[in-house]
Structures are given as C-alpha cells and as structure tokens.
PDB file of C-alpha atoms in Angstrom:
ATOM      1  CA  MET A  12     112.521 131.564 113.722  1.00 41.00           C
ATOM      2  CA  GLN A  13     114.338 130.418 110.550  1.00 46.00           C
ATOM      3  CA  MET A  14     112.902 126.926 111.008  1.00 40.00           C
ATOM      4  CA  MET A  15     109.385 128.308 111.326  1.00 39.00           C
ATOM      5  CA  ARG A  16     109.833 130.231 108.077  1.00 41.00           C
ATOM      6  CA  VAL A  17     110.990 127.112 106.284  1.00 35.00           C
ATOM      7  CA  LEU A  18     108.049 125.082 107.628  1.00 35.00           C
ATOM      8  CA  PHE A  19     105.604 127.833 106.632  1.00 39.00           C
ATOM      9  CA  ALA A  20     107.086 128.003 103.102  1.00 41.00           C
ATOM     10  CA  LEU A  21     106.850 124.215 102.751  1.00 37.00           C
ATOM     11  CA  ALA A  22     103.239 124.216 103.918  1.00 41.00           C
ATOM     12  CA  ALA A  23     102.341 126.979 101.489  1.00 39.00           C
ATOM     13  CA  PHE A  24     104.044 125.147  98.646  1.00 36.00           C
ATOM     14  CA  ALA A  25     102.196 121.912  99.498  1.00 38.00           C
ATOM     15  CA  ALA A  26      98.858 123.735  99.622  1.00 37.00           C
ATOM     16  CA  ALA A  27      99.487 125.353  96.252  1.00 36.00           C
ATOM     17  CA  ALA A  28     100.549 122.051  94.726  1.00 36.00           C
ATOM     18  CA  GLN A  29      97.428 120.376  96.084  1.00 38.00           C
ATOM     19  CA  ALA A  30      95.220 123.130  94.645  1.00 36.00           C
ATOM     20  CA  VAL A  31      96.833 122.771  91.229  1.00 35.00           C
ATOM     21  CA  SER A  32      96.549 118.993  91.263  1.00 35.00           C
ATOM     22  CA  ALA A  33      92.886 119.277  92.241  1.00 39.00           C
ATOM     23  CA  GLN A  34      92.080 121.305  89.166  1.00 46.00           C
ATOM     24  CA  PRO A  35      90.796 119.126  86.333  1.00 55.00           C
ATOM     25  CA  GLY A  36      92.829 119.154  83.139  1.00 88.00           C
ATOM     26  CA  PHE A  37      91.539 120.440  79.828  1.00 96.00           C
ATOM     27  CA  GLY A  38      90.448 118.343  76.884  1.00 96.00           C
ATOM     28  CA  ALA A  39      87.881 115.673  76.037  1.00 96.00           C
ATOM     29  CA  ARG A  40      85.685 114.241  78.787  1.00 95.00           C
ATOM     30  CA  GLY A  41      84.158 111.014  77.608  1.00 92.00           C
ATOM     31  CA  ALA A  42      83.512 109.315  74.296  1.00 96.00           C
ATOM     32  CA  GLU A  43      82.019 110.830  71.164  1.00 96.00           C
ATOM     33  CA  GLY A  44      78.282 110.453  70.649  1.00 97.00           C
ATOM     34  CA  GLU A  45      75.452 111.617  68.427  1.00 96.00           C
ATOM     35  CA  PRO A  46      74.744 113.840  66.660  1.00 97.00           C
ATOM     36  CA  ASN A  47      77.869 114.905  64.814  1.00 98.00           C
ATOM     37  CA  ARG A  48      80.398 113.252  67.121  1.00 98.00           C
ATOM     38  CA  LEU A  49      79.073 115.269  70.117  1.00 98.00           C
ATOM     39  CA  GLN A  50      81.701 115.240  72.860  1.00 98.00           C
ATOM     40  CA  GLN A  51      82.024 116.957  76.210  1.00 98.00           C
ATOM     41  CA  TRP A  52      85.193 118.986  76.755  1.00 98.00           C
ATOM     42  CA  LEU A  53      86.785 121.209  79.374  1.00 98.00           C
ATOM     43  CA  VAL A  54      88.479 124.323  77.994  1.00 98.00           C
ATOM     44  CA  PRO A  55      90.179 127.333  79.592  1.00 97.00           C
ATOM     45  CA  SER A  56      88.279 130.355  80.863  1.00 97.00           C
ATOM     46  CA  PRO A  57      89.603 133.736  82.053  1.00 97.00           C
ATOM     47  CA  ASP A  58      89.267 132.436  85.630  1.00 95.00           C
ATOM     48  CA  PRO A  59      92.171 129.989  86.171  1.00 92.00           C
ATOM     49  CA  ALA A  60      90.172 128.188  88.880  1.00 92.00           C
ATOM     50  CA  THR A  61      87.179 127.547  86.606  1.00 95.00           C
ATOM     51  CA  PRO A  62      87.568 125.332  83.529  1.00 97.00           C
ATOM     52  CA  ALA A  63      84.693 125.982  81.152  1.00 97.00           C
ATOM     53  CA  HIS A  64      82.384 123.142  80.192  1.00 98.00           C
ATOM     54  CA  ALA A  65      82.020 122.872  76.430  1.00 98.00           C
ATOM     55  CA  VAL A  66      80.487 120.734  73.704  1.00 98.00           C
ATOM     56  CA  LEU A  67      82.427 119.871  70.571  1.00 98.00           C
ATOM     57  CA  PHE A  68      80.910 118.725  67.259  1.00 98.00           C
ATOM     58  CA  ARG A  69      83.012 117.519  64.299  1.00 98.00           C
ATOM     59  CA  PRO A  70      82.666 116.194  60.760  1.00 98.00           C
ATOM     60  CA  PRO A  71      83.907 112.659  60.032  1.00 98.00           C
ATOM     61  CA  GLY A  72      87.669 112.209  59.826  1.00 97.00           C
ATOM     62  CA  ASP A  73      90.706 113.664  61.559  1.00 96.00           C
ATOM     63  CA  GLY A  74      90.746 117.113  60.008  1.00 94.00           C
ATOM     64  CA  PRO A  75      92.197 119.615  60.387  1.00 98.00           C
ATOM     65  CA  PHE A  76      88.878 121.438  60.108  1.00 98.00           C
ATOM     66  CA  PRO A  77      88.186 125.159  60.180  1.00 97.00           C
ATOM     67  CA  LEU A  78      86.792 126.034  63.594  1.00 98.00           C
ATOM     68  CA  ALA A  79      83.545 127.760  64.550  1.00 98.00           C
ATOM     69  CA  VAL A  80      82.929 128.925  68.123  1.00 98.00           C
ATOM     70  CA  ILE A  81      79.403 129.711  69.316  1.00 98.00           C
ATOM     71  CA  ALA A  82      79.013 132.144  72.232  1.00 98.00           C
ATOM     72  CA  HIS A  83      75.727 131.703  74.097  1.00 98.00           C
ATOM     73  CA  ALA A  84      73.166 134.139  75.472  1.00 97.00           C
ATOM     74  CA  SER A  85      73.163 135.161  79.139  1.00 96.00           C
ATOM     75  CA  THR A  86      71.090 136.806  81.869  1.00 93.00           C
ATOM     76  CA  GLU A  87      71.811 139.129  84.763  1.00 90.00           C
ATOM     77  CA  ASN A  88      69.491 137.055  86.965  1.00 92.00           C
ATOM     78  CA  VAL A  89      71.655 134.920  89.277  1.00 93.00           C
ATOM     79  CA  LEU A  90      69.121 132.109  89.707  1.00 93.00           C
ATOM     80  CA  ARG A  91      68.393 131.832  85.987  1.00 94.00           C
ATOM     81  CA  ARG A  92      72.124 131.730  85.216  1.00 94.00           C
ATOM     82  CA  ALA A  93      72.696 128.939  87.722  1.00 94.00           C
ATOM     83  CA  GLN A  94      69.867 126.890  86.221  1.00 95.00           C
ATOM     84  CA  MET A  95      70.962 127.312  82.597  1.00 94.00           C
ATOM     85  CA  PRO A  96      71.447 124.006  80.789  1.00 95.00           C
ATOM     86  CA  GLN A  97      74.674 123.400  78.905  1.00 96.00           C
ATOM     87  CA  PRO A  98      74.365 125.450  75.707  1.00 97.00           C
ATOM     88  CA  GLU A  99      74.654 123.297  72.575  1.00 98.00           C
ATOM     89  CA  TYR A 100      73.017 125.097  69.637  1.00 98.00           C
ATOM     90  CA  ARG A 101      72.694 121.709  67.957  1.00 98.00           C
ATOM     91  CA  ALA A 102      70.883 122.911  64.843  1.00 98.00           C
ATOM     92  CA  LEU A 103      73.412 125.684  64.146  1.00 98.00           C
ATOM     93  CA  ALA A 104      76.271 123.274  64.896  1.00 98.00           C
ATOM     94  CA  ALA A 105      74.801 120.708  62.492  1.00 98.00           C
ATOM     95  CA  TRP A 106      74.541 123.371  59.787  1.00 98.00           C
ATOM     96  CA  LEU A 107      78.217 124.201  60.264  1.00 98.00           C
ATOM     97  CA  VAL A 108      79.417 120.587  60.502  1.00 98.00           C
ATOM     98  CA  ALA A 109      77.673 119.875  57.188  1.00 98.00           C
ATOM     99  CA  ARG A 110      79.894 122.592  55.696  1.00 97.00           C
ATOM    100  CA  GLY A 111      83.102 121.145  57.111  1.00 97.00           C
ATOM    101  CA  TYR A 112      83.511 123.032  60.392  1.00 98.00           C
ATOM    102  CA  ALA A 113      84.405 121.698  63.813  1.00 98.00           C
ATOM    103  CA  VAL A 114      82.137 123.536  66.238  1.00 98.00           C
ATOM    104  CA  LEU A 115      82.914 124.382  69.871  1.00 98.00           C
ATOM    105  CA  VAL A 116      80.188 125.685  72.193  1.00 98.00           C
ATOM    106  CA  PRO A 117      81.808 126.749  75.492  1.00 98.00           C
ATOM    107  CA  GLU A 118      79.792 127.677  78.563  1.00 98.00           C
ATOM    108  CA  ARG A 119      81.168 130.806  80.179  1.00 98.00           C
ATOM    109  CA  SER A 120      82.103 131.225  83.824  1.00 96.00           C
ATOM    110  CA  GLY A 121      79.176 131.972  86.153  1.00 95.00           C
ATOM    111  CA  HIS A 122      76.694 129.883  84.125  1.00 97.00           C
ATOM    112  CA  GLY A 123      75.121 126.477  84.679  1.00 95.00           C
ATOM    113  CA  GLY A 124      77.487 123.568  85.230  1.00 94.00           C
ATOM    114  CA  THR A 125      80.633 125.637  84.712  1.00 96.00           C
ATOM    115  CA  ARG A 126      79.778 127.778  87.730  1.00 95.00           C
ATOM    116  CA  GLY A 127      82.585 130.013  89.035  1.00 95.00           C
ATOM    117  CA  LYS A 128      82.635 133.807  89.039  1.00 94.00           C
ATOM    118  CA  TYR A 129      80.271 135.740  86.789  1.00 96.00           C
ATOM    119  CA  LEU A 130      82.851 137.916  85.056  1.00 96.00           C
ATOM    120  CA  GLU A 131      80.625 139.856  82.645  1.00 96.00           C
ATOM    121  CA  ASP A 132      78.298 141.642  85.071  1.00 95.00           C
ATOM    122  CA  GLN A 133      77.102 144.851  83.403  1.00 96.00           C
ATOM    123  CA  GLY A 134      75.937 146.499  86.638  1.00 93.00           C
ATOM    124  CA  GLY A 135      72.623 148.192  87.318  1.00 92.00           C
ATOM    125  CA  CYS A 136      70.657 150.152  84.738  1.00 92.00           C
ATOM    126  CA  ASP A 137      71.802 153.551  86.000  1.00 88.00           C
ATOM    127  CA  GLU A 138      75.495 152.633  85.852  1.00 92.00           C
ATOM    128  CA  ALA A 139      75.467 149.935  83.169  1.00 96.00           C
ATOM    129  CA  ASP A 140      78.984 149.282  81.827  1.00 97.00           C
ATOM    130  CA  TYR A 141      78.310 147.478  78.565  1.00 98.00           C
ATOM    131  CA  SER A 142      81.831 148.004  77.325  1.00 98.00           C
ATOM    132  CA  ARG A 143      83.383 146.182  80.268  1.00 97.00           C
ATOM    133  CA  ALA A 144      80.795 143.400  80.086  1.00 98.00           C
ATOM    134  CA  GLY A 145      81.429 142.905  76.351  1.00 98.00           C
ATOM    135  CA  ARG A 146      85.190 142.795  76.797  1.00 98.00           C
ATOM    136  CA  ALA A 147      84.826 140.190  79.548  1.00 98.00           C
ATOM    137  CA  THR A 148      82.711 138.013  77.264  1.00 98.00           C
ATOM    138  CA  ALA A 149      85.255 138.508  74.462  1.00 98.00           C
ATOM    139  CA  GLU A 150      88.023 137.349  76.779  1.00 98.00           C
ATOM    140  CA  ALA A 151      86.086 134.168  77.563  1.00 98.00           C
ATOM    141  CA  ILE A 152      85.471 133.494  73.855  1.00 98.00           C
ATOM    142  CA  ALA A 153      89.155 134.046  73.084  1.00 98.00           C
ATOM    143  CA  ALA A 154      90.350 131.715  75.846  1.00 98.00           C
ATOM    144  CA  ALA A 155      88.245 128.819  74.520  1.00 98.00           C
ATOM    145  CA  LEU A 156      89.004 129.647  70.886  1.00 97.00           C
ATOM    146  CA  ASP A 157      92.784 129.782  71.350  1.00 97.00           C
ATOM    147  CA  TYR A 158      92.803 126.445  73.115  1.00 98.00           C
ATOM    148  CA  ALA A 159      90.625 124.727  70.521  1.00 98.00           C
ATOM    149  CA  ARG A 160      92.630 126.067  67.583  1.00 97.00           C
ATOM    150  CA  ALA A 161      95.784 124.512  69.062  1.00 97.00           C
ATOM    151  CA  GLN A 162      94.223 121.017  68.864  1.00 97.00           C
ATOM    152  CA  PRO A 163      95.209 118.634  66.042  1.00 97.00           C
ATOM    153  CA  PHE A 164      91.666 118.573  64.607  1.00 97.00           C
ATOM    154  CA  ALA A 165      91.521 122.367  64.078  1.00 98.00           C
ATOM    155  CA  ARG A 166      92.994 124.716  61.519  1.00 97.00           C
ATOM    156  CA  PRO A 167      94.655 127.821  62.981  1.00 94.00           C
ATOM    157  CA  ASP A 168      93.006 130.139  60.445  1.00 95.00           C
ATOM    158  CA  GLY A 169      89.583 130.695  58.935  1.00 95.00           C
ATOM    159  CA  THR A 170      87.811 130.659  62.316  1.00 97.00           C
ATOM    160  CA  LEU A 171      84.205 131.811  62.564  1.00 98.00           C
ATOM    161  CA  VAL A 172      82.848 133.319  65.782  1.00 98.00           C
ATOM    162  CA  PHE A 173      79.080 133.100  66.222  1.00 98.00           C
ATOM    163  CA  GLY A 174      77.399 134.939  69.044  1.00 98.00           C
ATOM    164  CA  HIS A 175      73.836 135.104  70.349  1.00 98.00           C
ATOM    165  CA  SER A 176      72.533 138.051  72.397  1.00 98.00           C
ATOM    166  CA  ALA A 177      75.123 138.703  75.142  1.00 98.00           C
ATOM    167  CA  GLY A 178      77.378 136.199  73.373  1.00 98.00           C
ATOM    168  CA  GLY A 179      76.960 138.231  70.195  1.00 98.00           C
ATOM    169  CA  TRP A 180      77.839 141.384  72.126  1.00 98.00           C
ATOM    170  CA  GLY A 181      81.049 139.722  73.261  1.00 98.00           C
ATOM    171  CA  ALA A 182      81.712 138.616  69.675  1.00 98.00           C
ATOM    172  CA  LEU A 183      81.465 142.265  68.560  1.00 98.00           C
ATOM    173  CA  ALA A 184      83.938 143.274  71.264  1.00 98.00           C
ATOM    174  CA  LEU A 185      86.258 140.497  70.078  1.00 98.00           C
ATOM    175  CA  ALA A 186      85.920 141.634  66.449  1.00 97.00           C
ATOM    176  CA  GLY A 187      87.051 145.092  67.569  1.00 95.00           C
ATOM    177  CA  GLN A 188      90.296 143.501  68.764  1.00 96.00           C
ATOM    178  CA  ASN A 189      91.010 142.031  65.304  1.00 95.00           C
ATOM    179  CA  PRO A 190      92.032 138.607  66.663  1.00 96.00           C
ATOM    180  CA  HIS A 191      94.474 136.679  64.496  1.00 93.00           C
ATOM    181  CA  GLY A 192      92.927 133.862  62.479  1.00 95.00           C
ATOM    182  CA  VAL A 193      89.290 134.982  62.872  1.00 97.00           C
ATOM    183  CA  ALA A 194      87.761 135.297  59.423  1.00 97.00           C
ATOM    184  CA  ALA A 195      84.319 136.636  60.391  1.00 97.00           C
ATOM    185  CA  VAL A 196      81.791 137.213  63.150  1.00 98.00           C
ATOM    186  CA  ILE A 197      78.129 136.269  62.774  1.00 98.00           C
ATOM    187  CA  ALA A 198      76.038 137.847  65.537  1.00 98.00           C
ATOM    188  CA  PHE A 199      72.407 137.025  66.254  1.00 98.00           C
ATOM    189  CA  ALA A 200      70.670 139.997  67.941  1.00 98.00           C
ATOM    190  CA  PRO A 201      73.816 141.145  69.798  1.00 98.00           C
ATOM    191  CA  GLY A 202      73.349 143.314  72.835  1.00 98.00           C
ATOM    192  CA  ARG A 203      72.887 143.511  76.584  1.00 98.00           C
ATOM    193  CA  GLY A 204      70.211 145.014  78.793  1.00 97.00           C
ATOM    194  CA  GLY A 205      67.245 143.826  76.725  1.00 97.00           C
ATOM    195  CA  HIS A 206      63.877 143.220  78.413  1.00 96.00           C
ATOM    196  CA  ALA A 207      64.733 145.806  81.045  1.00 93.00           C
ATOM    197  CA  ASN A 208      62.815 144.958  84.238  1.00 89.00           C
ATOM    198  CA  ASP A 209      61.408 141.989  82.276  1.00 90.00           C
ATOM    199  CA  PHE A 210      59.455 144.239  79.911  1.00 94.00           C
ATOM    200  CA  PRO A 211      59.622 143.435  76.172  1.00 96.00           C
ATOM    201  CA  ASP A 212      60.924 146.130  73.825  1.00 95.00           C
ATOM    202  CA  GLN A 213      62.619 147.928  76.710  1.00 95.00           C
ATOM    203  CA  VAL A 214      66.398 148.298  76.755  1.00 97.00           C
ATOM    204  CA  CYS A 215      68.294 149.376  79.835  1.00 96.00           C
ATOM    205  CA  ALA A 216      70.433 152.487  79.246  1.00 97.00           C
ATOM    206  CA  PRO A 217      70.215 152.374  75.423  1.00 97.00           C
ATOM    207  CA  GLN A 218      72.601 155.322  74.940  1.00 97.00           C
ATOM    208  CA  ALA A 219      75.274 153.488  76.898  1.00 97.00           C
ATOM    209  CA  LEU A 220      74.786 150.478  74.643  1.00 98.00           C
ATOM    210  CA  LEU A 221      75.127 152.668  71.531  1.00 98.00           C
ATOM    211  CA  SER A 222      78.323 154.234  72.880  1.00 98.00           C
ATOM    212  CA  ALA A 223      79.824 150.812  73.594  1.00 98.00           C
ATOM    213  CA  ALA A 224      78.927 149.621  70.079  1.00 98.00           C
ATOM    214  CA  ALA A 225      80.821 152.555  68.629  1.00 98.00           C
ATOM    215  CA  GLU A 226      83.783 151.785  70.899  1.00 98.00           C
ATOM    216  CA  PHE A 227      83.908 148.193  69.652  1.00 98.00           C
ATOM    217  CA  GLY A 228      83.777 149.344  66.016  1.00 98.00           C
ATOM    218  CA  LYS A 229      86.842 151.626  66.208  1.00 96.00           C
ATOM    219  CA  GLY A 230      89.506 150.111  63.984  1.00 89.00           C
ATOM    220  CA  ALA A 231      87.674 146.812  63.651  1.00 96.00           C
ATOM    221  CA  ARG A 232      88.602 144.977  60.444  1.00 95.00           C
ATOM    222  CA  VAL A 233      86.910 141.598  61.004  1.00 96.00           C
ATOM    223  CA  PRO A 234      83.705 141.514  58.918  1.00 96.00           C
ATOM    224  CA  VAL A 235      80.488 141.185  60.913  1.00 98.00           C
ATOM    225  CA  THR A 236      77.173 139.782  59.746  1.00 98.00           C
ATOM    226  CA  TRP A 237      74.476 141.160  62.087  1.00 98.00           C
ATOM    227  CA  LEU A 238      71.189 139.225  62.073  1.00 98.00           C
ATOM    228  CA  VAL A 239      67.971 140.028  63.950  1.00 98.00           C
ATOM    229  CA  ALA A 240      64.471 138.580  63.596  1.00 98.00           C
ATOM    230  CA  ALA A 241      61.603 140.918  62.765  1.00 98.00           C
ATOM    231  CA  ASN A 242      59.868 140.000  66.042  1.00 98.00           C
ATOM    232  CA  ASP A 243      62.849 140.207  68.398  1.00 98.00           C
ATOM    233  CA  SER A 244      61.517 141.943  71.528  1.00 98.00           C
ATOM    234  CA  TYR A 245      64.929 142.119  73.270  1.00 98.00           C
ATOM    235  CA  PHE A 246      66.717 144.162  70.575  1.00 98.00           C
ATOM    236  CA  ALA A 247      64.115 145.124  67.975  1.00 98.00           C
ATOM    237  CA  PRO A 248      65.242 145.618  64.364  1.00 98.00           C
ATOM    238  CA  ALA A 249      64.990 149.429  64.538  1.00 98.00           C
ATOM    239  CA  PHE A 250      67.209 149.606  67.629  1.00 98.00           C
ATOM    240  CA  SER A 251      69.522 146.857  66.359  1.00 98.00           C
ATOM    241  CA  ARG A 252      70.025 148.917  63.191  1.00 98.00           C
ATOM    242  CA  GLN A 253      71.023 151.894  65.352  1.00 98.00           C
ATOM    243  CA  LEU A 254      73.582 149.704  67.146  1.00 98.00           C
ATOM    244  CA  ALA A 255      74.933 148.415  63.841  1.00 98.00           C
ATOM    245  CA  ASP A 256      75.132 151.961  62.474  1.00 98.00           C
ATOM    246  CA  ALA A 257      77.070 153.087  65.564  1.00 98.00           C
ATOM    247  CA  TYR A 258      79.491 150.175  65.140  1.00 98.00           C
ATOM    248  CA  ARG A 259      79.867 150.895  61.397  1.00 98.00           C
ATOM    249  CA  GLY A 260      80.169 154.648  61.930  1.00 97.00           C
ATOM    250  CA  ALA A 261      83.191 154.123  64.132  1.00 97.00           C
ATOM    251  CA  GLY A 262      84.913 152.022  61.459  1.00 97.00           C
ATOM    252  CA  GLY A 263      83.524 148.483  61.802  1.00 97.00           C
ATOM    253  CA  LYS A 264      82.482 146.366  58.817  1.00 96.00           C
ATOM    254  CA  VAL A 265      78.836 145.332  59.170  1.00 97.00           C
ATOM    255  CA  ASP A 266      76.368 143.552  56.901  1.00 97.00           C
ATOM    256  CA  PHE A 267      73.060 144.161  58.748  1.00 98.00           C
ATOM    257  CA  ARG A 268      70.102 141.902  57.877  1.00 98.00           C
ATOM    258  CA  VAL A 269      66.578 141.605  59.266  1.00 98.00           C
ATOM    259  CA  LEU A 270      65.204 138.068  59.178  1.00 98.00           C
ATOM    260  CA  ALA A 271      61.528 137.158  58.950  1.00 98.00           C
ATOM    261  CA  ALA A 272      59.536 136.849  62.157  1.00 98.00           C
ATOM    262  CA  TYR A 273      60.152 133.580  63.967  1.00 97.00           C
ATOM    263  CA  GLY A 274      57.664 131.928  66.312  1.00 96.00           C
ATOM    264  CA  GLY A 275      56.404 133.904  69.283  1.00 96.00           C
ATOM    265  CA  GLU A 276      59.801 135.441  70.074  1.00 98.00           C
ATOM    266  CA  GLY A 277      62.414 135.918  67.418  1.00 98.00           C
ATOM    267  CA  HIS A 278      65.257 136.377  69.892  1.00 98.00           C
ATOM    268  CA  TRP A 279      65.631 132.626  70.295  1.00 98.00           C
ATOM    269  CA  LEU A 280      65.826 131.896  66.554  1.00 98.00           C
ATOM    270  CA  PRO A 281      69.426 130.531  66.516  1.00 98.00           C
ATOM    271  CA  GLU A 282      68.613 127.911  69.171  1.00 97.00           C
ATOM    272  CA  THR A 283      66.181 125.905  67.025  1.00 97.00           C
ATOM    273  CA  GLU A 284      66.246 123.901  63.789  1.00 97.00           C
ATOM    274  CA  ASN A 285      63.476 125.942  62.129  1.00 98.00           C
ATOM    275  CA  GLY A 286      65.173 129.165  63.152  1.00 98.00           C
ATOM    276  CA  VAL A 287      68.473 128.079  61.600  1.00 98.00           C
ATOM    277  CA  LYS A 288      66.617 127.085  58.404  1.00 98.00           C
ATOM    278  CA  LEU A 289      65.105 130.566  58.278  1.00 98.00           C
ATOM    279  CA  ALA A 290      68.542 132.149  58.746  1.00 98.00           C
ATOM    280  CA  SER A 291      70.306 129.775  56.359  1.00 98.00           C
ATOM    281  CA  PRO A 292      70.291 132.037  53.247  1.00 98.00           C
ATOM    282  CA  GLU A 293      71.953 134.853  55.210  1.00 97.00           C
ATOM    283  CA  LEU A 294      74.420 132.410  56.760  1.00 98.00           C
ATOM    284  CA  GLU A 295      75.323 131.142  53.298  1.00 97.00           C
ATOM    285  CA  ARG A 296      75.784 134.750  52.201  1.00 95.00           C
ATOM    286  CA  ALA A 297      78.148 135.361  55.138  1.00 95.00           C
ATOM    287  CA  LEU A 298      80.289 132.364  54.183  1.00 94.00           C
ATOM    288  CA  LYS A 299      80.461 133.491  50.576  1.00 90.00           C
ATOM    289  CA  LEU A 300      81.585 136.944  51.650  1.00 81.00           C
ATOM    290  CA  ILE A 301      84.618 135.536  53.489  1.00 80.00           C
ATOM    291  CA  ALA A 302      85.480 132.844  50.906  1.00 65.00           C
ATOM    292  CA  PRO A 303      87.491 135.159  48.593  1.00 49.00           C
ATOM    293  CA  VAL A 304      89.429 136.567  51.577  1.00 46.00           C
ATOM    294  CA  ALA A 305      90.201 133.053  52.838  1.00 45.00           C
ATOM    295  CA  ALA A 306      91.342 131.980  49.367  1.00 37.00           C
ATOM    296  CA  LYS A 307      93.798 134.907  49.152  1.00 43.00           C
ATOM    297  CA  LYS A 308      95.333 133.962  52.500  1.00 46.00           C
ATOM    298  CA  ARG A 309      95.955 130.362  51.520  1.00 41.00           C
TER     299      ARG A 309
END
C-alpha cells in the first residue's frame, strides 16, 4: 500500500511538472516591427493557465518610458468574442508613443487568440452583475500592467490606463482600487450592457449599471477623464453623464467630456486614426491635468 502511495505521488508530481513546462513563458514573441516597434508579447492573466496575448509599442531607445495600458472592448456573444482580432488600437498607441509612452494592449482571457475562460461574464439582463464583471476586467488589466511595469523599458510610476467600453468599465473599477503608480484613467464610453438585445440606445439593467458606477467611485482618488462621442448608441451622452455623476457622487474624480459625433457610430471612435484626432484635444487636456501631480512625485 505504501509503495502504491509513493508511485501515485510520483505520477501526480510528473503530471504537474509536465503541465507547468507546457505553459509558454511570458515576454516578447518575435522581433519588433512597424509601426512604432510593434512586437507581440505574452503577459499574465488572472487565469494561470491562460497567458494573455498582447501587442507592445515603444518609442526609440531603451527607456525607461512611462507606460500606458489600453483595455479593449468586449461582447457577451460567445461567437463574436472567439472571432475578435487581436486588439491593437494603433492610432491611439501612435499618439501615445509620440508623447514618450510605451503602450501595451493586452487581450483578455476568453477573447480571440488568447482564448481561455471568459472571466468577466455579467450574466443575463435580469440578474446582471456589472460590479463583478468590472472587477474581473480590472484584475486582468492589473495583471498585465504589473508585469509590464517590471520590465526594464518601463517606469514604475506615471502609468496611464486607457479603457474602451467594457475595457473602460474595468478601468473605472481599477481606479476605485487606487492602484499604486497609476497616474490617471482615460475611459472611452465606459460601460456594459449597451445595445441590449442588439438594439441601439438600449442598456440592459441601467439601474444596476448606475449602482456599480457608484460602488467603483467610493474612495477613488485616481483622476478619470470620461469621454463619449455625441453619437454613441451604446452609452449615449445623457446616460453616460448619469454614470459619471454616480461615480463622482460616491467620491470619484471625473472630468466628463462629450466629443463631437464621429462617423456612423461614435462608440468605435478610439479604434481609428480620425477618431483619435477628434479626441486629441481632450487627451492633451488629460495629460496636462496629471503633469503637475507627476512633477510633485518626482
């Protein structure tokens, strides 16, 4: 019996060792390319079995550079999530690289090539848990951010977190946790549950979303710039303002701005060059707002 226990323990140890060795390591995957030294990376995710695919952009030189992390939009539709291309946000990344930032765009678990478990499921409309979904997204952002900031090319302070739609919602949840080294959050139309049942200007369980926004704002000290296009049909300016007011009313710091209408659907503004150009004055404003704070910390 004792021999059987020993053999079983050895087999279990061998299986565990094989599983660990089969997991790919983190870091760069391949050479740098164009534009802006584009390079594929693998970074940690909250699921230990699922390294997150990511794209890194950098200015010339060795750094260290301040870091910007961009959190992408999402969907509750399983098929659409599986078919999502690797998020890159090239125009926004180029804007940031031109201002001296290294930019990481991680793909969260349950999306596209990263695959793995979808950790930020909000549930059905009747029982939507936007707080839990936002915290799960925040955890994914933090896992990638902490790893990237430990690299030689990155500064440990002055980090910017950008978020788009569900990624912006996760960025708000992260801001509410006051993460060390994060100077500001810039969120493009943050929220979840937009286009309920695929109908524009319909939000699933809007009161639940407002309650979660207030929860994220409690005690939040990281400044947030909240941007939404005039023709966003996922989270229209009027409703976005209510969300921002709920976040601010609970204690969060928010600079809410409505951008001009963009194309046929303003929700996708941060994904295109023209959209980033339209947002550029407000992005410049956001950087100027954090500059005095960053100077005091140095």
